[in-house]
CSV table of C-alpha atoms and ligand atoms in Angstrom, one decimal:
chain,number,residue,atom,x,y,z
A,1,UNK,CA,0.7,-125.8,65.0
A,2,UNK,CA,-2.7,-127.6,63.7
A,3,UNK,CA,-4.4,-127.4,60.5
A,4,UNK,CA,-8.1,-126.1,61.1
A,5,UNK,CA,-9.6,-125.9,57.5
A,6,UNK,CA,-8.4,-126.7,54.0
A,7,UNK,CA,-10.7,-125.2,51.3
A,8,UNK,CA,-10.7,-126.3,47.6
A,9,UNK,CA,-11.1,-123.2,45.2
A,10,UNK,CA,-12.1,-123.7,41.8
A,11,UNK,CA,-11.9,-120.6,39.7
A,12,UNK,CA,-11.7,-119.7,35.7
A,13,UNK,CA,-10.6,-116.2,35.4
A,14,UNK,CA,-8.9,-117.0,31.8
A,15,UNK,CA,-8.7,-120.7,32.4
A,16,UNK,CA,-9.4,-123.2,35.3
A,17,UNK,CA,-7.3,-123.3,38.3
A,18,UNK,CA,-7.7,-125.6,41.4
A,19,UNK,CA,-6.1,-124.1,44.6
A,20,UNK,CA,-6.0,-125.6,48.0
A,21,UNK,CA,-5.9,-123.2,51.0
A,22,UNK,CA,-4.9,-124.7,54.4
A,23,UNK,CA,-5.4,-122.4,57.4
A,24,UNK,CA,-4.0,-123.3,60.9
A,25,UNK,CA,-5.0,-122.7,64.4
A,26,UNK,CA,-2.3,-119.9,64.6
A,27,UNK,CA,-4.3,-118.0,61.8
A,28,UNK,CA,-1.4,-118.7,59.3
A,29,UNK,CA,-2.8,-119.7,55.6
A,30,UNK,CA,-0.9,-121.6,53.0
A,31,UNK,CA,-1.8,-122.0,49.3
A,32,UNK,CA,-1.1,-124.9,47.0
A,33,UNK,CA,-1.7,-125.5,43.0
A,34,UNK,CA,-3.8,-128.5,42.2
A,35,UNK,CA,-4.7,-127.5,38.4
A,36,UNK,CA,-4.7,-130.7,36.1
A,37,UNK,CA,-5.5,-129.0,32.7
A,38,UNK,CA,-8.7,-130.8,31.3
A,39,UNK,CA,-9.1,-133.0,34.3
A,40,UNK,CA,-9.4,-130.3,36.9
A,41,UNK,CA,-12.6,-131.6,38.8
A,42,UNK,CA,-11.1,-135.2,39.3
A,43,UNK,CA,-8.5,-133.5,41.5
A,44,UNK,CA,-11.2,-131.3,43.4
A,45,UNK,CA,-13.0,-134.6,44.5
A,46,UNK,CA,-9.6,-136.2,45.4
A,47,UNK,CA,-8.9,-133.5,47.6
A,48,UNK,CA,-12.3,-132.6,49.1
A,49,UNK,CA,-13.5,-136.2,49.3
A,50,UNK,CA,-10.2,-138.1,50.2
A,51,UNK,CA,-7.4,-135.6,51.5
A,52,UNK,CA,-9.1,-132.8,53.2
A,53,UNK,CA,-10.9,-134.9,56.0
A,54,UNK,CA,-7.3,-136.5,56.8
A,55,UNK,CA,-5.6,-133.1,57.0
A,56,UNK,CA,-7.8,-131.5,59.8
A,57,UNK,CA,-6.1,-131.7,63.1
A,58,UNK,CA,-2.7,-132.7,61.7
A,59,UNK,CA,0.6,-130.8,62.6
A,60,UNK,CA,1.0,-128.3,59.9
A,61,UNK,CA,4.9,-128.1,60.5
A,62,UNK,CA,5.2,-131.7,59.5
A,63,UNK,CA,5.7,-131.4,55.8
A,64,UNK,CA,7.6,-134.6,54.9
A,65,UNK,CA,5.6,-136.8,57.0
A,66,UNK,CA,2.3,-135.5,55.7
A,67,UNK,CA,3.7,-136.1,52.1
A,68,UNK,CA,5.0,-139.8,52.9
A,69,UNK,CA,1.4,-140.3,54.8
A,70,UNK,CA,-0.7,-139.1,51.8
A,71,UNK,CA,1.4,-141.1,49.1
A,72,UNK,CA,1.7,-144.2,51.1
A,73,UNK,CA,-1.4,-144.6,52.9
A,74,UNK,CA,-3.6,-144.1,49.9
A,75,UNK,CA,-2.0,-147.5,48.5
A,76,UNK,CA,-2.9,-146.5,44.9
A,77,UNK,CA,0.1,-144.5,44.0
A,78,UNK,CA,1.4,-142.0,41.5
A,79,UNK,CA,-0.6,-140.7,38.9
A,80,UNK,CA,-1.6,-137.1,37.8
A,81,UNK,CA,-4.6,-136.9,40.0
A,82,UNK,CA,-3.0,-138.1,43.1
A,83,UNK,CA,0.3,-136.4,42.6
A,84,UNK,CA,-1.3,-133.0,41.8
A,85,UNK,CA,-3.6,-133.3,45.1
A,86,UNK,CA,-0.6,-134.2,47.2
A,87,UNK,CA,1.5,-131.3,45.4
A,88,UNK,CA,-1.1,-128.8,46.6
A,89,UNK,CA,-0.7,-129.8,50.1
A,90,UNK,CA,3.0,-130.0,49.9
A,91,UNK,CA,3.2,-126.4,48.5
A,92,UNK,CA,0.7,-125.0,51.2
A,93,UNK,CA,2.7,-126.5,53.9
A,94,UNK,CA,6.0,-124.9,52.8
A,95,UNK,CA,4.0,-121.5,52.4
A,96,UNK,CA,2.8,-121.9,56.1
A,97,UNK,CA,6.4,-122.7,57.1
A,98,UNK,CA,7.7,-119.7,55.3
A,99,UNK,CA,5.3,-117.5,57.1
A,100,UNK,CA,5.8,-119.0,60.4
A,101,UNK,CA,9.6,-118.7,59.9
A,102,UNK,CA,9.0,-115.1,58.3
A,103,UNK,CA,11.2,-116.2,55.3
A,104,UNK,CA,10.7,-116.7,51.6
A,105,UNK,CA,10.6,-120.6,51.0
A,106,UNK,CA,13.9,-120.4,49.0
A,107,UNK,CA,15.6,-119.4,52.2
A,108,UNK,CA,14.3,-122.6,54.0
A,109,UNK,CA,15.7,-124.4,50.9
A,110,UNK,CA,19.2,-123.2,51.7
A,111,UNK,CA,19.1,-119.6,50.2
A,112,UNK,CA,19.7,-118.3,46.8
A,113,UNK,CA,22.2,-119.8,44.5
A,114,UNK,CA,21.9,-117.0,42.0
A,115,UNK,CA,20.5,-113.6,41.6
A,116,UNK,CA,17.5,-114.6,39.3
A,117,UNK,CA,16.1,-117.4,36.9
A,118,UNK,CA,16.7,-117.2,33.3
A,119,UNK,CA,13.2,-117.6,31.8
A,120,UNK,CA,12.1,-118.5,28.1
A,121,UNK,CA,8.8,-117.4,26.5
A,122,UNK,CA,7.0,-118.9,23.7
A,123,UNK,CA,7.4,-117.4,20.1
A,124,UNK,CA,5.2,-118.7,17.4
A,125,UNK,CA,3.8,-118.0,14.0
A,126,UNK,CA,2.4,-119.7,11.2
A,127,UNK,CA,4.9,-117.8,8.7
A,128,UNK,CA,8.4,-116.8,9.1
A,129,UNK,CA,7.4,-113.2,9.3
A,130,UNK,CA,4.8,-113.7,11.9
A,131,UNK,CA,7.3,-116.0,13.8
A,132,UNK,CA,10.0,-113.2,13.5
A,133,UNK,CA,7.7,-110.5,14.9
A,134,UNK,CA,6.6,-112.7,17.9
A,135,UNK,CA,10.3,-113.4,18.7
A,136,UNK,CA,10.9,-109.5,18.5
A,137,UNK,CA,7.9,-109.1,20.8
A,138,UNK,CA,9.0,-111.5,23.2
A,139,UNK,CA,12.4,-109.8,23.3
A,140,UNK,CA,10.9,-106.4,23.8
A,141,UNK,CA,9.2,-107.9,27.0
A,142,UNK,CA,12.5,-108.7,28.2
A,143,UNK,CA,12.9,-112.4,27.3
A,144,UNK,CA,16.7,-113.5,26.6
A,145,UNK,CA,15.7,-117.1,25.6
A,146,UNK,CA,12.8,-118.1,23.4
A,147,UNK,CA,11.1,-121.4,22.5
A,148,UNK,CA,10.2,-121.4,18.6
A,149,UNK,CA,7.0,-123.3,17.4
A,150,UNK,CA,5.7,-122.8,13.9
A,151,UNK,CA,3.3,-123.7,11.4
A,152,UNK,CA,4.0,-126.4,9.0
A,153,UNK,CA,3.0,-126.2,5.3
A,154,UNK,CA,-0.1,-128.2,4.4
A,155,UNK,CA,-1.3,-128.4,8.3
A,156,UNK,CA,-4.2,-126.3,9.3
A,157,UNK,CA,-3.5,-126.1,13.1
A,158,UNK,CA,-0.4,-127.2,15.1
A,159,UNK,CA,0.9,-127.5,18.6
A,160,UNK,CA,2.3,-124.2,20.1
A,161,UNK,CA,0.3,-121.6,18.0
A,162,UNK,CA,-2.4,-119.9,20.1
A,163,UNK,CA,-5.8,-121.2,18.6
A,164,UNK,CA,-8.5,-119.1,20.4
A,165,UNK,CA,-7.9,-116.1,22.0
A,166,UNK,CA,-5.9,-112.9,21.2
A,167,UNK,CA,-4.3,-110.0,23.0
A,168,UNK,CA,-3.5,-109.7,26.5
A,169,UNK,CA,-5.5,-112.8,27.6
A,170,UNK,CA,-4.2,-115.3,25.0
A,171,UNK,CA,-1.7,-117.3,27.0
A,172,UNK,CA,-4.2,-118.3,29.7
A,173,UNK,CA,-6.1,-120.1,27.1
A,174,UNK,CA,-3.5,-121.7,25.0
A,175,UNK,CA,-3.5,-124.7,24.1
A,176,UNK,CA,-6.6,-125.6,26.1
A,177,UNK,CA,-10.0,-124.2,24.5
A,178,UNK,CA,-13.3,-123.8,26.3
A,179,UNK,CA,-15.7,-126.1,25.0
A,180,UNK,CA,-17.4,-129.5,25.8
A,181,UNK,CA,-15.5,-131.6,23.4
A,182,UNK,CA,-11.7,-131.4,22.5
A,183,UNK,CA,-10.9,-129.6,19.3
A,184,UNK,CA,-9.4,-131.5,16.5
A,185,UNK,CA,-5.9,-130.7,15.0
A,186,UNK,CA,-4.1,-132.4,12.0
A,187,UNK,CA,-0.6,-133.9,12.0
A,188,UNK,CA,2.1,-135.2,9.4
A,189,UNK,CA,5.2,-135.9,11.0
A,190,UNK,CA,7.3,-136.3,7.6
A,191,UNK,CA,6.2,-132.6,6.7
A,192,UNK,CA,7.2,-131.4,10.0
A,193,UNK,CA,10.7,-133.2,9.9
A,194,UNK,CA,11.4,-131.4,6.5
A,195,UNK,CA,10.4,-128.0,7.5
A,196,UNK,CA,11.5,-127.4,10.8
A,197,UNK,CA,15.2,-127.2,10.2
A,198,UNK,CA,14.5,-124.7,7.5
A,199,UNK,CA,12.7,-122.6,10.1
A,200,UNK,CA,15.6,-122.8,12.6
A,201,UNK,CA,18.1,-121.9,9.8
A,202,UNK,CA,16.1,-118.7,9.0
A,203,UNK,CA,15.8,-117.8,12.8
A,204,UNK,CA,19.4,-118.2,13.2
A,205,UNK,CA,20.1,-116.2,10.1
A,206,UNK,CA,17.8,-113.4,11.4
A,207,UNK,CA,18.7,-113.2,15.0
A,208,UNK,CA,22.3,-114.6,15.2
A,209,UNK,CA,24.1,-117.3,17.1
A,210,UNK,CA,23.8,-116.1,20.6
A,211,UNK,CA,19.8,-116.2,21.3
A,212,UNK,CA,19.3,-119.5,23.1
A,213,UNK,CA,16.4,-121.3,21.1
A,214,UNK,CA,14.3,-124.1,22.3
A,215,UNK,CA,11.7,-126.4,20.6
A,216,UNK,CA,9.0,-128.7,21.9
A,217,UNK,CA,8.0,-131.8,19.8
A,218,UNK,CA,5.1,-132.5,22.0
A,219,UNK,CA,5.6,-136.3,22.0
A,220,UNK,CA,4.9,-136.7,18.2
A,221,UNK,CA,7.8,-138.6,17.0
A,222,UNK,CA,9.1,-142.2,16.9
A,223,UNK,CA,12.4,-142.8,18.2
A,224,UNK,CA,14.3,-142.9,14.8
A,225,UNK,CA,12.4,-139.8,13.6
A,226,UNK,CA,13.3,-138.0,17.0
A,227,UNK,CA,17.0,-138.8,16.3
A,228,UNK,CA,16.9,-137.6,12.7
A,229,UNK,CA,15.3,-134.3,13.8
A,230,UNK,CA,17.9,-133.8,16.7
A,231,UNK,CA,20.6,-134.5,13.9
A,232,UNK,CA,19.1,-132.0,11.5
A,233,UNK,CA,18.7,-129.4,14.3
A,234,UNK,CA,22.6,-129.5,15.4
A,235,UNK,CA,23.9,-126.9,13.2
A,236,UNK,CA,21.3,-124.3,14.7
A,237,UNK,CA,22.8,-125.1,18.3
A,238,UNK,CA,19.4,-125.4,20.2
A,239,UNK,CA,19.3,-125.0,24.0
A,240,UNK,CA,17.0,-128.1,24.1
A,241,UNK,CA,14.7,-130.6,22.1
A,242,UNK,CA,11.6,-131.0,24.3
A,243,UNK,CA,9.6,-134.1,24.4
A,244,UNK,CA,10.7,-135.7,21.1
A,245,UNK,CA,9.1,-138.9,21.9
A,246,UNK,CA,6.0,-139.8,23.9
A,247,UNK,CA,7.1,-140.0,27.8
A,248,UNK,CA,6.0,-143.4,28.4
A,249,UNK,CA,8.7,-145.2,26.5
A,250,UNK,CA,11.7,-144.1,28.3
A,251,UNK,CA,14.1,-146.4,26.6
A,252,UNK,CA,13.5,-144.4,23.3
A,253,UNK,CA,15.8,-141.8,24.5
A,254,UNK,CA,18.7,-144.3,24.4
A,255,UNK,CA,18.2,-144.5,20.8
A,256,UNK,CA,17.9,-140.8,20.1
A,257,UNK,CA,20.8,-140.1,22.2
A,258,UNK,CA,22.8,-142.2,20.2
A,259,UNK,CA,22.4,-140.2,17.2
A,260,UNK,CA,22.4,-136.7,18.4
A,261,UNK,CA,24.0,-133.9,20.5
A,262,UNK,CA,21.2,-131.8,20.6
A,263,UNK,CA,20.2,-131.4,24.4
A,264,UNK,CA,17.0,-133.3,25.3
A,265,UNK,CA,14.4,-132.1,27.9
A,266,UNK,CA,11.7,-134.4,29.2
A,267,UNK,CA,9.2,-134.9,31.9
A,268,UNK,CA,6.3,-132.5,31.9
A,269,UNK,CA,3.8,-135.2,32.2
A,270,UNK,CA,6.0,-137.2,34.9
A,271,UNK,CA,4.4,-137.4,38.3
A,272,UNK,CA,7.4,-138.9,40.6
A,273,UNK,CA,11.0,-138.9,41.2
A,274,UNK,CA,11.1,-142.6,40.1
A,275,UNK,CA,9.9,-141.8,36.5
A,276,UNK,CA,13.2,-139.7,36.1
A,277,UNK,CA,15.3,-142.6,37.8
A,278,UNK,CA,16.8,-144.4,34.7
A,279,UNK,CA,16.8,-141.3,32.5
A,280,UNK,CA,18.9,-139.4,35.1
A,281,UNK,CA,21.2,-142.4,35.9
A,282,UNK,CA,21.9,-143.3,32.2
A,283,UNK,CA,22.4,-139.7,31.4
A,284,UNK,CA,19.8,-139.7,28.5
A,285,UNK,CA,18.2,-136.4,29.1
A,286,UNK,CA,19.8,-132.9,30.0
A,287,UNK,CA,17.0,-131.0,31.5
A,288,UNK,CA,14.1,-132.3,34.2
A,289,UNK,CA,10.9,-130.7,32.9
A,290,UNK,CA,8.8,-131.8,35.9
A,291,UNK,CA,6.4,-129.2,37.3
A,292,UNK,CA,5.8,-128.7,41.1
A,293,UNK,CA,2.0,-128.9,40.4
A,294,UNK,CA,2.0,-132.5,39.1
A,295,UNK,CA,5.1,-133.8,40.7
A,296,UNK,CA,3.9,-133.7,44.3
A,297,UNK,CA,4.9,-130.5,45.1
A,298,UNK,CA,8.2,-128.8,46.4
A,299,UNK,CA,9.6,-131.6,48.4
A,300,UNK,CA,10.0,-134.1,45.5
A,301,UNK,CA,11.2,-131.4,43.0
A,302,UNK,CA,14.1,-130.7,45.4
A,303,UNK,CA,14.7,-134.5,45.6
A,304,UNK,CA,15.0,-135.1,42.0
A,305,UNK,CA,17.1,-132.0,41.3
A,306,UNK,CA,19.5,-133.2,44.0
A,307,UNK,CA,19.8,-136.6,42.3
A,308,UNK,CA,20.1,-135.1,38.9
A,309,UNK,CA,23.0,-132.8,40.4
A,310,UNK,CA,25.2,-136.0,40.6
A,311,UNK,CA,24.9,-136.5,36.7
A,312,UNK,CA,25.0,-132.7,35.7
A,313,UNK,CA,21.4,-132.8,34.6
A,314,UNK,CA,19.6,-129.3,35.2
A,315,UNK,CA,16.2,-128.1,35.7
A,316,UNK,CA,13.8,-126.8,33.1
A,317,UNK,CA,10.6,-126.6,35.3
A,318,UNK,CA,7.3,-126.8,33.4
A,319,UNK,CA,5.7,-123.5,33.4
A,320,UNK,CA,2.9,-123.1,31.0
A,321,UNK,CA,-0.4,-121.3,32.0
A,322,UNK,CA,-1.8,-124.2,33.4
A,323,UNK,CA,0.3,-124.0,36.3
A,324,UNK,CA,-1.2,-121.4,38.6
A,325,UNK,CA,0.7,-118.4,39.9
A,326,UNK,CA,1.2,-120.8,43.1
A,327,UNK,CA,2.5,-123.6,41.3
A,328,UNK,CA,5.0,-121.2,39.5
A,329,UNK,CA,6.1,-119.5,42.6
A,330,UNK,CA,6.8,-122.8,44.2
A,331,UNK,CA,9.1,-124.0,41.5
A,332,UNK,CA,10.8,-120.5,41.4
A,333,UNK,CA,11.8,-120.9,45.0
A,334,UNK,CA,13.2,-124.3,44.2
A,335,UNK,CA,15.1,-123.0,41.0
A,336,UNK,CA,16.5,-120.0,43.0
A,337,UNK,CA,17.7,-122.5,45.7
A,338,UNK,CA,19.3,-125.4,43.8
A,339,UNK,CA,22.8,-125.4,42.2
A,340,UNK,CA,21.9,-127.2,39.2
A,341,UNK,CA,19.1,-124.5,37.8
A,342,UNK,CA,18.8,-124.7,34.1
A,343,UNK,CA,16.1,-122.4,32.7
A,344,UNK,CA,12.8,-121.6,33.8
A,345,UNK,CA,9.5,-121.8,31.2
A,346,UNK,CA,7.5,-118.5,31.8
A,347,UNK,CA,4.2,-118.0,30.1
A,348,UNK,CA,2.5,-114.9,31.4
A,349,UNK,CA,-0.9,-115.1,33.0
A,350,UNK,CA,-3.3,-112.6,31.8
A,351,UNK,CA,-4.7,-109.6,33.9
A,352,UNK,CA,-7.7,-111.4,35.2
A,353,UNK,CA,-5.8,-114.3,36.4
A,354,UNK,CA,-3.4,-111.8,38.2
A,355,UNK,CA,-6.2,-110.0,39.9
A,356,UNK,CA,-7.4,-113.2,41.4
A,357,UNK,CA,-3.8,-114.2,42.5
A,358,UNK,CA,-1.9,-111.4,44.0
A,359,UNK,CA,1.9,-112.1,43.3
A,360,UNK,CA,5.3,-110.7,44.4
A,361,UNK,CA,7.6,-112.4,41.7
A,362,UNK,CA,9.6,-110.1,39.5
A,363,UNK,CA,10.5,-110.5,35.8
A,364,UNK,CA,13.1,-108.0,34.6
A,365,UNK,CA,16.0,-108.2,31.9
A,366,UNK,CA,14.9,-112.0,31.3
A,367,UNK,CA,15.2,-113.0,34.8
A,368,UNK,CA,12.5,-114.2,37.2
A,369,UNK,CA,12.7,-113.7,41.0
A,370,UNK,CA,10.1,-115.1,43.4
A,371,UNK,CA,10.5,-112.0,45.6
A,372,UNK,CA,11.2,-111.9,49.5
A,373,UNK,CA,7.7,-112.0,51.1
A,374,UNK,CA,7.4,-114.9,53.7
A,375,UNK,CA,6.3,-118.1,52.3
A,376,UNK,CA,5.6,-118.6,48.5
A,377,UNK,CA,4.7,-114.9,48.1
A,378,UNK,CA,1.2,-115.5,46.5
A,379,UNK,CA,-2.1,-114.6,48.0
A,380,UNK,CA,-5.6,-115.4,46.6
A,381,UNK,CA,-8.6,-112.9,46.5
A,382,UNK,CA,-11.5,-115.4,47.2
A,383,UNK,CA,-13.9,-112.9,46.4
A,384,UNK,CA,-12.4,-112.1,43.0
A,385,UNK,CA,-12.2,-115.9,42.5
A,386,UNK,CA,-15.8,-116.4,43.2
A,387,UNK,CA,-16.6,-114.1,40.2
A,388,UNK,CA,-15.2,-116.9,37.7
A,389,UNK,CA,-17.1,-120.1,38.1
A,390,UNK,CA,-15.5,-123.2,36.5
A,391,UNK,CA,-16.0,-123.7,32.6
A,392,UNK,CA,-15.3,-126.9,30.9
A,393,UNK,CA,-12.3,-126.7,28.8
A,394,UNK,CA,-10.0,-129.4,26.9
A,395,UNK,CA,-6.9,-129.6,25.4
A,396,UNK,CA,-7.0,-130.5,21.7
A,397,UNK,CA,-6.2,-133.9,20.1
A,398,UNK,CA,-4.6,-134.9,17.0
A,399,UNK,CA,-5.5,-137.1,13.9
A,400,UNK,CA,-3.3,-138.0,10.9
A,401,UNK,CA,-4.6,-137.5,7.3
A,402,UNK,CA,-6.0,-141.0,7.3
A,403,UNK,CA,-7.9,-140.4,10.4
A,404,UNK,CA,-5.7,-142.2,13.0
A,405,UNK,CA,-5.5,-140.6,16.3
A,406,UNK,CA,-2.0,-139.3,17.1
A,407,UNK,CA,0.0,-138.2,20.1
A,408,UNK,CA,-1.0,-134.8,20.9
B,1,LIG,O1,-1.5,-128.9,29.6
B,1,LIG,C1,-0.8,-129.2,28.7
B,1,LIG,C2,0.2,-127.9,28.5
B,1,LIG,O2,0.9,-127.5,29.7
B,1,LIG,C3,1.5,-128.2,27.5
B,1,LIG,O3,0.9,-128.4,26.1
B,1,LIG,C4,2.3,-127.2,27.5
B,1,LIG,O4,4.1,-128.5,26.4
B,1,LIG,C5,3.9,-127.6,27.2
B,1,LIG,C6,5.1,-126.6,27.4
B,1,LIG,O5,5.9,-127.2,27.2
B,1,LIG,O6,4.6,-125.6,27.9
B,2,LIG,MG1,5.9,-129.2,26.6
């Protein structure tokens, strides 16, 4: 079965998405997600100019060989642009293989290891009453696990609290905002470290000990600050503390680990299996935050999780709205198949996005299931996608009170 066309489709129903659609000489099509938030067009060029010409005429069945060819023949390995492009090809070929076999992709990966994927949603509020309302709203939608982000007294804007839009479409924007220049936010780590334990104490008091609670530090702390936070959150029994330090310095996790038993999750901006090698082997983390889309696709996600299984490290794949429904489906299939699944992040896409991407997954009683259609179970309505051209949009960035740029 040969690849005859590979089209790169850019659409912006509520936010920008880049999708690769591969078609074979047998008429089968496969979709892959190549969305890189704020740098979307770089991946479009990488695909259109450097990958698509290499795909035409290749055997669509040879997923691993195509992955290795694209990874190794380019010489310049890794990096988010390269790996998002390779991810899209990998996902699209798994989609095609599933359709050819008349099986959902999770069956090709070994079949289901569970009935559904426990999912967490994003509750946030600038005040405790607003946060409590947001948690209840998520529980009413079915969520049984909740990420808690909160305003900090003295700070105007903060990561994790939707800034731009409201209502049904809000998740599709947050945290990126449309506009030609990134929005500026403010940050004060000491104020955050003082405030956050009081928030978790209040949430535990209001919602009891059972509810799994998560928090994202978004790379903002030094190792010793992260150690202090992990320790101060121990009484509130977090499911995880995510990205407590910047991901580049993996050695930081050694220090954090020595000081706290709060479980650690990291890796949403990692691109390859090798980025996790030391963290898993030294058991410095508890959850792998990789996203199929930025990690080279389904094939390497499966490999890193098989390696992690030897060390009792579980999955917590990155599932914000900048992962398209195709990328989300890809990691749902992996999550259903692997034994060491932990939790799946699930921010809901808005109605316009769901009209562009027709999906077959279900979300009921807090559990996701990718569905049983052959392949990934997602189709793209090209006409609908064409109604929403690319719009420039960027993630915000941070400055401290004295004007220094800080990690965002
Ligand atoms: O593109 C950046 C977002 O995906 C990121 O800010 C979301 O940290 C995030 C999360 O945990 O979902
Ligand atoms: Mg995160």
